[in-house]
PDB file of C-alpha atoms in Angstrom:
ATOM      1  CA  MET A   1       0.370   0.137   0.167  1.00 94.00           C
ATOM      2  CA  HIS A   2       0.987   3.199  -0.682  1.00 97.00           C
ATOM      3  CA  ILE A   3       0.883   5.574   2.294  1.00 97.00           C
ATOM      4  CA  LEU A   4       1.416   9.243   2.336  1.00 96.00           C
ATOM      5  CA  VAL A   5       2.574  10.357   5.866  1.00 95.00           C
ATOM      6  CA  LEU A   6       1.366  14.471   6.470  1.00 95.00           C
ATOM      7  CA  PRO A   7       3.038  15.682   9.664  1.00 92.00           C
ATOM      8  CA  SER A   8       2.511  19.010  11.403  1.00 89.00           C
ATOM      9  CA  ASN A   9       6.210  19.220  12.077  1.00 88.00           C
ATOM     10  CA  TYR A  10       9.435  16.552  11.274  1.00 89.00           C
ATOM     11  CA  PRO A  11      12.934  16.373  12.145  1.00 87.00           C
ATOM     12  CA  HIS A  12      14.597  19.161  10.431  1.00 85.00           C
ATOM     13  CA  SER A  13      18.155  20.929  10.332  1.00 85.00           C
ATOM     14  CA  TYR A  14      17.529  23.604  12.707  1.00 83.00           C
ATOM     15  CA  HIS A  15      16.577  20.973  15.533  1.00 83.00           C
ATOM     16  CA  PRO A  16      17.376  17.155  14.109  1.00 80.00           C
ATOM     17  CA  GLN A  17      15.783  15.772  16.980  1.00 76.00           C
ATOM     18  CA  LYS A  18      12.388  17.790  17.128  1.00 78.00           C
ATOM     19  CA  THR A  19       9.434  15.448  16.918  1.00 81.00           C
ATOM     20  CA  ILE A  20      11.986  12.545  16.169  1.00 82.00           C
ATOM     21  CA  PHE A  21       8.329  10.008  16.823  1.00 84.00           C
ATOM     22  CA  TYR A  22       7.021  10.924  13.555  1.00 88.00           C
ATOM     23  CA  THR A  23      10.087   9.425  11.564  1.00 88.00           C
ATOM     24  CA  ASP A  24       9.980   6.354  13.901  1.00 87.00           C
ATOM     25  CA  TYR A  25       5.982   5.873  12.855  1.00 87.00           C
ATOM     26  CA  ALA A  26       7.111   6.058   9.155  1.00 90.00           C
ATOM     27  CA  ARG A  27       9.708   3.912   9.976  1.00 89.00           C
ATOM     28  CA  ALA A  28       7.201   1.369  11.370  1.00 89.00           C
ATOM     29  CA  LEU A  29       4.973   1.343   8.562  1.00 91.00           C
ATOM     30  CA  LEU A  30       7.641   0.913   6.156  1.00 90.00           C
ATOM     31  CA  CYS A  31       9.102  -1.868   8.131  1.00 89.00           C
ATOM     32  CA  LEU A  32       5.547  -3.517   7.647  1.00 91.00           C
ATOM     33  CA  GLY A  33       6.054  -3.676   4.030  1.00 93.00           C
ATOM     34  CA  HIS A  34       4.206  -0.582   2.728  1.00 95.00           C
ATOM     35  CA  ARG A  35       5.620   2.259   0.464  1.00 96.00           C
ATOM     36  CA  VAL A  36       5.892   5.330   2.385  1.00 95.00           C
ATOM     37  CA  ARG A  37       6.642   8.608   2.002  1.00 95.00           C
ATOM     38  CA  VAL A  38       6.414  11.756   3.495  1.00 94.00           C
ATOM     39  CA  VAL A  39       5.434  15.475   2.858  1.00 94.00           C
ATOM     40  CA  ALA A  40       6.428  18.101   5.921  1.00 92.00           C
ATOM     41  CA  LEU A  41       5.946  21.478   5.730  1.00 92.00           C
ATOM     42  CA  VAL A  42       7.910  22.988   8.703  1.00 90.00           C
ATOM     43  CA  PRO A  43       8.322  26.295  10.752  1.00 90.00           C
ATOM     44  CA  VAL A  44      11.337  27.920  11.224  1.00 90.00           C
ATOM     45  CA  SER A  45      10.971  30.508  13.802  1.00 86.00           C
ATOM     46  CA  LEU A  46      13.237  34.110  13.257  1.00 87.00           C
ATOM     47  CA  ARG A  47      14.326  33.527  16.937  1.00 83.00           C
ATOM     48  CA  GLU A  48      16.215  29.884  15.935  1.00 84.00           C
ATOM     49  CA  ILE A  49      17.512  31.203  12.471  1.00 89.00           C
ATOM     50  CA  LEU A  50      19.101  34.231  14.520  1.00 88.00           C
ATOM     51  CA  ARG A  51      20.704  31.594  17.250  1.00 84.00           C
ATOM     52  CA  GLN A  52      22.141  29.533  15.081  1.00 88.00           C
ATOM     53  CA  LYS A  53      23.476  32.297  12.514  1.00 89.00           C
ATOM     54  CA  ARG A  54      22.380  30.741   9.552  1.00 92.00           C
ATOM     55  CA  LEU A  55      19.480  30.883   7.134  1.00 91.00           C
ATOM     56  CA  ASP A  56      18.455  27.590   5.685  1.00 91.00           C
ATOM     57  CA  LEU A  57      14.878  27.480   4.348  1.00 92.00           C
ATOM     58  CA  GLY A  58      13.197  25.844   1.099  1.00 91.00           C
ATOM     59  CA  LEU A  59      12.836  21.881  -0.008  1.00 90.00           C
ATOM     60  CA  ARG A  60      14.897  19.521   0.974  1.00 87.00           C
ATOM     61  CA  HIS A  61      14.836  15.868   0.461  1.00 86.00           C
ATOM     62  CA  HIS A  62      16.260  13.272   2.754  1.00 81.00           C
ATOM     63  CA  SER A  63      15.114  10.011   4.657  1.00 72.00           C
ATOM     64  CA  GLN A  64      16.638  10.985   8.257  1.00 63.00           C
ATOM     65  CA  GLY A  65      17.118   7.085   8.872  1.00 67.00           C
ATOM     66  CA  GLY A  66      13.474   6.699   7.894  1.00 76.00           C
ATOM     67  CA  PRO A  67      11.047   6.571   4.384  1.00 89.00           C
ATOM     68  CA  PRO A  68      11.938   9.277   1.722  1.00 92.00           C
ATOM     69  CA  ALA A  69      10.856  12.993   2.815  1.00 92.00           C
ATOM     70  CA  ASP A  70      10.115  15.886   1.129  1.00 92.00           C
ATOM     71  CA  VAL A  71      10.575  18.552   4.000  1.00 92.00           C
ATOM     72  CA  TYR A  72      10.117  22.313   3.209  1.00 92.00           C
ATOM     73  CA  GLN A  73      11.524  24.695   5.883  1.00 93.00           C
ATOM     74  CA  TYR A  74       9.588  28.022   5.739  1.00 91.00           C
ATOM     75  CA  LEU A  75       9.941  30.911   8.097  1.00 90.00           C
ATOM     76  CA  HIS A  76       7.156  30.994  11.096  1.00 85.00           C
ATOM     77  CA  PRO A  77       5.157  34.158  11.371  1.00 77.00           C
ATOM     78  CA  PRO A  78       5.325  34.617  15.239  1.00 72.00           C
ATOM     79  CA  ARG A  79       1.950  34.942  16.840  1.00 68.00           C
ATOM     80  CA  LEU A  80      -0.190  35.192  13.378  1.00 70.00           C
ATOM     81  CA  GLN A  81      -2.096  31.818  13.178  1.00 72.00           C
ATOM     82  CA  GLY A  82      -4.237  32.478  10.575  1.00 75.00           C
ATOM     83  CA  MET A  83      -1.323  33.825   8.435  1.00 83.00           C
ATOM     84  CA  ASP A  84       1.258  30.688   9.512  1.00 83.00           C
ATOM     85  CA  ARG A  85      -2.072  28.612   8.091  1.00 82.00           C
ATOM     86  CA  ALA A  86      -2.630  30.919   4.849  1.00 85.00           C
ATOM     87  CA  VAL A  87       1.263  29.647   4.266  1.00 87.00           C
ATOM     88  CA  ARG A  88       0.995  26.329   5.105  1.00 86.00           C
ATOM     89  CA  ARG A  89      -2.295  26.295   2.524  1.00 85.00           C
ATOM     90  CA  SER A  90       0.111  28.057  -0.745  1.00 89.00           C
ATOM     91  CA  LEU A  91       2.791  25.673   0.177  1.00 90.00           C
ATOM     92  CA  THR A  92       0.346  22.616   0.143  1.00 88.00           C
ATOM     93  CA  LYS A  93      -1.225  23.548  -3.216  1.00 86.00           C
ATOM     94  CA  ARG A  94       2.644  23.980  -4.780  1.00 88.00           C
ATOM     95  CA  LEU A  95       4.377  20.750  -3.288  1.00 90.00           C
ATOM     96  CA  LEU A  96       1.438  18.059  -3.385  1.00 92.00           C
ATOM     97  CA  PRO A  97       0.482  17.986  -7.127  1.00 91.00           C
ATOM     98  CA  GLY A  98       4.191  17.803  -7.951  1.00 90.00           C
ATOM     99  CA  TYR A  99       4.451  14.798  -5.364  1.00 92.00           C
ATOM    100  CA  PHE A 100       1.582  13.391  -7.177  1.00 93.00           C
ATOM    101  CA  LYS A 101       2.794  13.375 -10.527  1.00 93.00           C
ATOM    102  CA  ARG A 102       6.357  11.961  -9.323  1.00 93.00           C
ATOM    103  CA  GLU A 103       5.092   9.154  -7.168  1.00 94.00           C
ATOM    104  CA  GLY A 104       1.127   8.745  -8.089  1.00 94.00           C
ATOM    105  CA  VAL A 105      -1.685   9.279  -5.665  1.00 95.00           C
ATOM    106  CA  PRO A 106      -1.460   7.449  -2.700  1.00 96.00           C
ATOM    107  CA  ASP A 107      -3.813   4.898  -1.373  1.00 96.00           C
ATOM    108  CA  LEU A 108      -3.774   6.300   2.643  1.00 97.00           C
ATOM    109  CA  ILE A 109      -2.504   9.809   4.158  1.00 96.00           C
ATOM    110  CA  HIS A 110      -1.902   9.036   7.624  1.00 96.00           C
ATOM    111  CA  ALA A 111      -1.663  12.990   9.159  1.00 95.00           C
ATOM    112  CA  HIS A 112      -0.277  13.595  12.004  1.00 93.00           C
ATOM    113  CA  GLY A 113      -1.255  16.357  14.405  1.00 91.00           C
ATOM    114  CA  LEU A 114      -4.115  19.052  12.908  1.00 90.00           C
ATOM    115  CA  SER A 115      -1.944  21.004  10.381  1.00 89.00           C
ATOM    116  CA  GLY A 116      -1.233  17.872   8.559  1.00 91.00           C
ATOM    117  CA  GLY A 117      -5.050  16.944   9.457  1.00 93.00           C
ATOM    118  CA  GLU A 118      -5.775  20.194   7.421  1.00 92.00           C
ATOM    119  CA  VAL A 119      -3.632  19.152   4.684  1.00 92.00           C
ATOM    120  CA  ALA A 120      -5.149  15.643   4.361  1.00 94.00           C
ATOM    121  CA  LEU A 121      -8.969  17.161   4.736  1.00 94.00           C
ATOM    122  CA  TRP A 122      -8.500  19.036   1.609  1.00 92.00           C
ATOM    123  CA  CYS A 123      -6.720  16.050  -0.417  1.00 93.00           C
ATOM    124  CA  CYS A 124      -9.724  14.076   0.740  1.00 93.00           C
ATOM    125  CA  ARG A 125     -12.559  16.584  -0.338  1.00 93.00           C
ATOM    126  CA  LEU A 126     -10.429  17.238  -3.651  1.00 90.00           C
ATOM    127  CA  LEU A 127      -9.315  13.559  -4.988  1.00 91.00           C
ATOM    128  CA  GLY A 128     -11.126  11.404  -2.402  1.00 94.00           C
ATOM    129  CA  ILE A 129      -7.832  10.104  -0.909  1.00 95.00           C
ATOM    130  CA  PRO A 130      -8.931   8.547   2.891  1.00 97.00           C
ATOM    131  CA  TYR A 131      -7.092   9.307   5.649  1.00 97.00           C
ATOM    132  CA  VAL A 132      -6.224   8.505   9.301  1.00 97.00           C
ATOM    133  CA  PHE A 133      -5.355  11.560  11.705  1.00 97.00           C
ATOM    134  CA  SER A 134      -3.463  11.195  14.756  1.00 95.00           C
ATOM    135  CA  GLU A 135      -3.084  13.693  17.183  1.00 91.00           C
ATOM    136  CA  HIS A 136      -0.285  14.382  19.279  1.00 87.00           C
ATOM    137  CA  SER A 137      -0.073  17.987  20.636  1.00 83.00           C
ATOM    138  CA  PRO A 138      -0.844  19.361  24.377  1.00 80.00           C
ATOM    139  CA  GLU A 139      -2.245  22.581  22.868  1.00 78.00           C
ATOM    140  CA  TYR A 140      -5.622  21.605  23.592  1.00 75.00           C
ATOM    141  CA  TYR A 141      -5.188  21.573  27.251  1.00 70.00           C
ATOM    142  CA  PHE A 142      -4.428  25.082  27.083  1.00 66.00           C
ATOM    143  CA  ALA A 143      -6.335  26.677  24.014  1.00 66.00           C
ATOM    144  CA  ARG A 144      -9.009  29.717  24.878  1.00 61.00           C
ATOM    145  CA  GLY A 145     -11.838  29.777  22.601  1.00 64.00           C
ATOM    146  CA  ARG A 146     -13.627  27.605  20.192  1.00 79.00           C
ATOM    147  CA  GLU A 147     -11.352  28.258  17.299  1.00 81.00           C
ATOM    148  CA  LEU A 148      -9.015  24.860  17.891  1.00 83.00           C
ATOM    149  CA  THR A 149     -12.016  22.839  18.899  1.00 86.00           C
ATOM    150  CA  SER A 150     -13.739  23.649  15.487  1.00 89.00           C
ATOM    151  CA  ARG A 151     -10.649  23.067  13.270  1.00 90.00           C
ATOM    152  CA  LEU A 152     -10.357  19.706  15.197  1.00 91.00           C
ATOM    153  CA  ALA A 153     -13.969  19.106  14.785  1.00 92.00           C
ATOM    154  CA  ARG A 154     -14.072  19.234  11.136  1.00 93.00           C
ATOM    155  CA  VAL A 155     -10.579  17.254  10.334  1.00 94.00           C
ATOM    156  CA  SER A 156     -11.664  14.739  12.286  1.00 94.00           C
ATOM    157  CA  SER A 157     -14.835  14.104  11.278  1.00 94.00           C
ATOM    158  CA  GLU A 158     -14.209  12.920   7.677  1.00 95.00           C
ATOM    159  CA  ALA A 159     -10.758  10.822   8.823  1.00 96.00           C
ATOM    160  CA  SER A 160     -11.432   7.240   8.408  1.00 96.00           C
ATOM    161  CA  ARG A 161      -9.968   6.643  12.285  1.00 96.00           C
ATOM    162  CA  CYS A 162      -8.920   8.967  14.837  1.00 97.00           C
ATOM    163  CA  LEU A 163      -6.318   8.134  16.968  1.00 96.00           C
ATOM    164  CA  ALA A 164      -4.513   9.566  20.054  1.00 93.00           C
ATOM    165  CA  VAL A 165      -1.391   8.747  22.023  1.00 90.00           C
ATOM    166  CA  SER A 166      -3.053   8.017  25.178  1.00 89.00           C
ATOM    167  CA  PRO A 167      -6.050   7.069  27.253  1.00 89.00           C
ATOM    168  CA  GLY A 168      -6.213  10.235  28.828  1.00 86.00           C
ATOM    169  CA  MET A 169      -6.046  12.655  25.731  1.00 88.00           C
ATOM    170  CA  ALA A 170      -8.507  10.217  23.284  1.00 92.00           C
ATOM    171  CA  ASP A 171     -10.856  10.426  26.037  1.00 90.00           C
ATOM    172  CA  TYR A 172     -10.270  14.554  25.995  1.00 89.00           C
ATOM    173  CA  LEU A 173     -10.304  14.942  22.665  1.00 91.00           C
ATOM    174  CA  GLN A 174     -13.251  13.177  22.312  1.00 91.00           C
ATOM    175  CA  GLY A 175     -15.177  15.345  25.020  1.00 89.00           C
ATOM    176  CA  LEU A 176     -13.844  18.474  22.850  1.00 87.00           C
ATOM    177  CA  CYS A 177     -15.231  17.177  19.671  1.00 88.00           C
ATOM    178  CA  GLY A 178     -17.740  14.196  19.895  1.00 89.00           C
ATOM    179  CA  THR A 179     -15.891  11.966  17.390  1.00 92.00           C
ATOM    180  CA  LEU A 180     -14.604   8.617  18.965  1.00 95.00           C
ATOM    181  CA  PHE A 181     -10.275   8.745  19.304  1.00 95.00           C
ATOM    182  CA  ASP A 182      -8.478   5.258  19.511  1.00 96.00           C
ATOM    183  CA  VAL A 183      -5.463   4.656  21.289  1.00 94.00           C
ATOM    184  CA  LEU A 184      -2.314   3.751  19.648  1.00 91.00           C
ATOM    185  CA  PRO A 185       0.775   5.350  21.630  1.00 90.00           C
ATOM    186  CA  ASN A 186       4.211   6.940  19.916  1.00 87.00           C
ATOM    187  CA  PRO A 187       6.656   4.074  19.085  1.00 86.00           C
ATOM    188  CA  VAL A 188      10.111   3.645  20.485  1.00 88.00           C
ATOM    189  CA  ASP A 189      13.326   2.146  18.113  1.00 87.00           C
ATOM    190  CA  THR A 190      14.029  -0.246  21.016  1.00 91.00           C
ATOM    191  CA  SER A 191      16.973  -1.913  18.950  1.00 90.00           C
ATOM    192  CA  PHE A 192      18.601   1.924  19.669  1.00 92.00           C
ATOM    193  CA  PHE A 193      17.253   2.600  23.236  1.00 95.00           C
ATOM    194  CA  ARG A 194      18.486   0.044  25.703  1.00 95.00           C
ATOM    195  CA  PRO A 195      20.684  -0.683  28.277  1.00 95.00           C
ATOM    196  CA  PRO A 196      24.202   0.014  28.246  1.00 92.00           C
ATOM    197  CA  SER A 197      26.373  -2.500  27.672  1.00 87.00           C
ATOM    198  CA  SER A 198      28.917  -2.089  30.055  1.00 76.00           C
ATOM    199  CA  THR A 199      27.793  -0.652  34.194  1.00 70.00           C
ATOM    200  CA  ALA A 200      27.830   3.244  34.914  1.00 59.00           C
ATOM    201  CA  GLU A 201      30.988   4.602  36.766  1.00 64.00           C
ATOM    202  CA  THR A 202      30.552   4.275  40.339  1.00 69.00           C
ATOM    203  CA  ASP A 203      32.507   7.056  41.625  1.00 84.00           C
ATOM    204  CA  ARG A 204      30.188   9.736  40.099  1.00 91.00           C
ATOM    205  CA  PRO A 205      27.338  11.568  41.443  1.00 95.00           C
ATOM    206  CA  TYR A 206      23.896   9.913  41.585  1.00 96.00           C
ATOM    207  CA  THR A 207      22.311  11.677  38.371  1.00 97.00           C
ATOM    208  CA  PHE A 208      18.716  12.735  37.540  1.00 98.00           C
ATOM    209  CA  VAL A 209      18.247  13.874  33.935  1.00 98.00           C
ATOM    210  CA  ASN A 210      15.362  15.423  32.215  1.00 98.00           C
ATOM    211  CA  ILE A 211      15.272  15.799  28.339  1.00 96.00           C
ATOM    212  CA  ALA A 212      12.692  17.998  26.859  1.00 94.00           C
ATOM    213  CA  ASP A 213      11.950  21.444  24.736  1.00 90.00           C
ATOM    214  CA  LEU A 214      12.572  23.681  27.602  1.00 93.00           C
ATOM    215  CA  LYS A 215       9.028  25.379  27.564  1.00 91.00           C
ATOM    216  CA  GLU A 216       7.000  26.832  30.191  1.00 92.00           C
ATOM    217  CA  ASN A 217       4.834  23.565  30.406  1.00 90.00           C
ATOM    218  CA  LYS A 218       7.880  21.235  30.294  1.00 94.00           C
ATOM    219  CA  ASN A 219       8.145  22.519  34.128  1.00 95.00           C
ATOM    220  CA  GLN A 220      11.973  22.192  34.624  1.00 97.00           C
ATOM    221  CA  ALA A 221      11.830  25.234  37.008  1.00 97.00           C
ATOM    222  CA  LEU A 222       9.750  23.032  39.314  1.00 97.00           C
ATOM    223  CA  LEU A 223      12.182  20.461  38.859  1.00 97.00           C
ATOM    224  CA  ILE A 224      15.256  22.460  39.900  1.00 98.00           C
ATOM    225  CA  ARG A 225      13.215  23.706  43.017  1.00 97.00           C
ATOM    226  CA  ALA A 226      12.371  20.258  43.918  1.00 97.00           C
ATOM    227  CA  PHE A 227      16.130  19.289  43.350  1.00 98.00           C
ATOM    228  CA  ALA A 228      17.190  22.011  45.322  1.00 97.00           C
ATOM    229  CA  GLY A 229      14.736  21.411  48.322  1.00 96.00           C
ATOM    230  CA  ALA A 230      15.828  17.611  48.677  1.00 96.00           C
ATOM    231  CA  PHE A 231      19.868  18.100  47.612  1.00 97.00           C
ATOM    232  CA  ALA A 232      21.337  21.264  47.699  1.00 96.00           C
ATOM    233  CA  GLY A 233      24.897  21.323  48.921  1.00 95.00           C
ATOM    234  CA  ASN A 234      24.913  17.538  48.718  1.00 96.00           C
ATOM    235  CA  ARG A 235      27.307  16.936  45.731  1.00 95.00           C
ATOM    236  CA  ALA A 236      26.594  13.256  45.828  1.00 96.00           C
ATOM    237  CA  TYR A 237      23.703  14.019  43.667  1.00 97.00           C
ATOM    238  CA  ARG A 238      23.325  16.164  40.305  1.00 97.00           C
ATOM    239  CA  LEU A 239      20.844  17.053  38.241  1.00 98.00           C
ATOM    240  CA  GLN A 240      20.802  17.369  34.276  1.00 98.00           C
ATOM    241  CA  ILE A 241      18.627  19.187  31.855  1.00 98.00           C
ATOM    242  CA  GLY A 242      19.142  18.466  27.852  1.00 96.00           C
ATOM    243  CA  GLY A 243      17.156  20.607  25.443  1.00 92.00           C
ATOM    244  CA  SER A 244      16.841  24.131  24.091  1.00 88.00           C
ATOM    245  CA  GLY A 245      14.147  26.428  24.193  1.00 87.00           C
ATOM    246  CA  ALA A 246      12.257  30.128  25.098  1.00 88.00           C
ATOM    247  CA  GLU A 247      12.836  28.875  29.290  1.00 94.00           C
ATOM    248  CA  TYR A 248      16.975  28.666  29.117  1.00 94.00           C
ATOM    249  CA  SER A 249      17.920  31.762  30.050  1.00 95.00           C
ATOM    250  CA  ARG A 250      15.100  31.921  32.950  1.00 96.00           C
ATOM    251  CA  LEU A 251      16.268  27.928  34.243  1.00 97.00           C
ATOM    252  CA  GLU A 252      19.675  30.009  33.736  1.00 97.00           C
ATOM    253  CA  SER A 253      19.118  32.239  35.951  1.00 97.00           C
ATOM    254  CA  LEU A 254      17.288  30.353  38.513  1.00 97.00           C
ATOM    255  CA  ILE A 255      20.172  27.646  39.074  1.00 97.00           C
ATOM    256  CA  ARG A 256      22.379  30.743  39.863  1.00 97.00           C
ATOM    257  CA  SER A 257      20.062  31.923  42.352  1.00 97.00           C
ATOM    258  CA  LEU A 258      19.681  28.441  44.042  1.00 97.00           C
ATOM    259  CA  GLY A 259      23.090  28.265  44.541  1.00 96.00           C
ATOM    260  CA  LEU A 260      22.810  25.232  42.251  1.00 97.00           C
ATOM    261  CA  GLY A 261      26.016  25.737  39.498  1.00 96.00           C
ATOM    262  CA  GLU A 262      27.951  23.244  40.625  1.00 96.00           C
ATOM    263  CA  GLN A 263      24.910  20.665  40.519  1.00 97.00           C
ATOM    264  CA  VAL A 264      22.522  21.159  37.909  1.00 97.00           C
ATOM    265  CA  PHE A 265      23.673  21.644  34.570  1.00 97.00           C
ATOM    266  CA  LEU A 266      21.927  22.949  31.406  1.00 97.00           C
ATOM    267  CA  LEU A 267      23.347  20.489  28.319  1.00 96.00           C
ATOM    268  CA  GLY A 268      21.752  22.110  25.290  1.00 92.00           C
ATOM    269  CA  GLN A 269      20.344  20.758  22.460  1.00 88.00           C
ATOM    270  CA  LEU A 270      21.192  17.088  22.082  1.00 91.00           C
ATOM    271  CA  ASP A 271      21.487  15.161  18.699  1.00 88.00           C
ATOM    272  CA  ARG A 272      19.910  11.067  19.264  1.00 88.00           C
ATOM    273  CA  GLU A 273      23.165   9.802  19.921  1.00 92.00           C
ATOM    274  CA  GLN A 274      24.037  12.233  22.544  1.00 95.00           C
ATOM    275  CA  VAL A 275      20.303  11.747  24.068  1.00 95.00           C
ATOM    276  CA  ARG A 276      21.344   7.815  24.202  1.00 96.00           C
ATOM    277  CA  ARG A 277      24.319   8.628  26.187  1.00 96.00           C
ATOM    278  CA  THR A 278      22.960  10.919  28.710  1.00 97.00           C
ATOM    279  CA  LEU A 279      20.428   8.614  29.390  1.00 97.00           C
ATOM    280  CA  TRP A 280      23.205   5.927  30.080  1.00 96.00           C
ATOM    281  CA  ASP A 281      24.935   7.903  32.153  1.00 95.00           C
ATOM    282  CA  SER A 282      22.408   8.971  34.643  1.00 96.00           C
ATOM    283  CA  ASP A 283      20.357   7.032  37.041  1.00 95.00           C
ATOM    284  CA  CYS A 284      16.485   8.419  37.010  1.00 96.00           C
ATOM    285  CA  PHE A 285      14.990  10.301  34.262  1.00 97.00           C
ATOM    286  CA  VAL A 286      12.386  12.824  35.868  1.00 97.00           C
ATOM    287  CA  LEU A 287       9.730  14.482  33.485  1.00 96.00           C
ATOM    288  CA  PRO A 288       7.830  17.522  35.642  1.00 96.00           C
ATOM    289  CA  SER A 289       5.274  18.360  32.805  1.00 94.00           C
ATOM    290  CA  ARG A 290       2.200  20.261  33.585  1.00 90.00           C
ATOM    291  CA  ARG A 291       0.375  18.733  30.880  1.00 87.00           C
ATOM    292  CA  GLU A 292       1.573  15.644  28.624  1.00 87.00           C
ATOM    293  CA  THR A 293      -0.294  13.695  25.769  1.00 86.00           C
ATOM    294  CA  PHE A 294       2.225  10.808  25.792  1.00 87.00           C
ATOM    295  CA  GLY A 295       5.806  11.330  27.440  1.00 89.00           C
ATOM    296  CA  VAL A 296       7.909   9.164  24.418  1.00 90.00           C
ATOM    297  CA  VAL A 297      11.041  10.388  26.738  1.00 93.00           C
ATOM    298  CA  LEU A 298       9.460   8.014  29.645  1.00 94.00           C
ATOM    299  CA  LEU A 299       9.827   4.796  27.371  1.00 93.00           C
ATOM    300  CA  GLU A 300      13.220   5.579  25.523  1.00 95.00           C
ATOM    301  CA  ALA A 301      14.414   6.385  29.551  1.00 96.00           C
ATOM    302  CA  MET A 302      13.106   3.077  30.406  1.00 95.00           C
ATOM    303  CA  ALA A 303      14.201   1.264  27.173  1.00 95.00           C
ATOM    304  CA  CYS A 304      17.611   2.463  28.393  1.00 96.00           C
ATOM    305  CA  GLY A 305      17.363   1.154  32.273  1.00 94.00           C
ATOM    306  CA  LEU A 306      16.191   3.818  34.190  1.00 95.00           C
ATOM    307  CA  PRO A 307      13.599   4.084  36.500  1.00 94.00           C
ATOM    308  CA  VAL A 308      11.310   7.399  35.970  1.00 96.00           C
ATOM    309  CA  ILE A 309       9.368   9.996  38.072  1.00 95.00           C
ATOM    310  CA  ALA A 310       6.654  12.059  36.223  1.00 94.00           C
ATOM    311  CA  THR A 311       3.886  14.478  37.392  1.00 92.00           C
ATOM    312  CA  ASN A 312       0.270  12.935  36.497  1.00 87.00           C
ATOM    313  CA  SER A 313      -0.454  14.422  33.621  1.00 81.00           C
ATOM    314  CA  HIS A 314      -2.682  12.563  31.636  1.00 78.00           C
ATOM    315  CA  GLY A 315       0.338  10.619  29.138  1.00 82.00           C
ATOM    316  CA  PRO A 316       2.152   9.675  31.851  1.00 87.00           C
ATOM    317  CA  SER A 317      -0.059   7.966  33.735  1.00 84.00           C
ATOM    318  CA  SER A 318      -0.794   5.168  30.959  1.00 84.00           C
ATOM    319  CA  ILE A 319       3.045   4.547  30.861  1.00 87.00           C
ATOM    320  CA  VAL A 320       4.526   4.779  34.491  1.00 87.00           C
ATOM    321  CA  THR A 321       1.748   1.556  35.558  1.00 83.00           C
ATOM    322  CA  SER A 322       3.603   0.425  38.545  1.00 82.00           C
ATOM    323  CA  PRO A 323       5.970   1.059  41.555  1.00 82.00           C
ATOM    324  CA  GLN A 324       8.562  -1.257  39.595  1.00 78.00           C
ATOM    325  CA  LEU A 325       9.276   1.284  36.797  1.00 74.00           C
ATOM    326  CA  GLY A 326       8.671   4.523  38.977  1.00 76.00           C
TER     327      GLY A 326
END
C-alpha cells in the first residue's frame, strides 16, 4: 500500500531531534512492507535562525534513517496563526501536485497533528483519498476559545479513523469534538534505546536527568526547585537537563539564584546519540510536565534501563503503571 505521511512538524536542519517520533512512525509502516513517503511543512522561527546564525529555508529531500521525505522549511510568522495556516495552504498547493505526479496518488494518508490533518482533509475532498488522523499535541489543554476545537472537529469528522497517543488524551479529544478517538501510543526504537553494554561509573554523583524542550509546559523550573529542596549542597547528587528553548535563560538564572551551579547543568540541544549517552550516564529520569499527551522520552529512558519519575499529567499515567517502573 502506498501511504503518504503528512506530519505537522518533522526533524529538520535546525532541530534534527524535534518530533523524531514522526520518523519512527513512518519507519514502522515501512518495516511492515508498505511504500511510505513523507511530505512535511516545517515552521522555523526567526529566533532560531538568529540563534544559529544561518539561513536554511526551502525544500530538502532526505530520509533521516526513515522513508524518503520532502521537507519544506519555511519562516514561521510569529504569533500569527491565521497567516501561518495561509502559508501552509499555499505551500500545500505547490508541493503536493508535484508529489502526485512523481510518486502517484497514495492509497492512504496518515496525518499527524491538526496542520497535517487539514492538508489531508483538503486531499480527501479534492481527490477522494482516505486519511487516518493522529493527534499528539498538548495545545488543546491550554487553548482558549472555540477556533481550535472547530478545526479539530472538521478534520476528525471526515477521517477514516482518529487516533490519540494515550487514553487520557483520547477521552479529552472525544469530549471536545464528539468524535471517537482510539489509542495508538508513540513508538520507540528499542534496538537503539537499550541498556548500556557496560555498567555506569560508580564514583560519579547519583544523576537525575530530564530531556525535553525548555518551555513553560515542560516545567523544568519545578524540577530545579524540587532538586534544591532535597539535595542543595549535597555533591553526591546532580541534575542534568538536556534541550533548548525559550526558558533557557530563565532556568539558567534560577540555577544561579539557588546556588546550584555545581550541581545542576543545562546541556543544551542534544542529538539522538547524545540523548542515549546522557541516559546511559544517568540513574533516574524525571518528567515534571504540567500536561503531557504521552511522554515518549519516558519510554526511551525505561528502554535504557532507568527508573522514572513523572507528574500525573495525562500521558505518563498510561506509561508509569507500576512501582517497578517509577
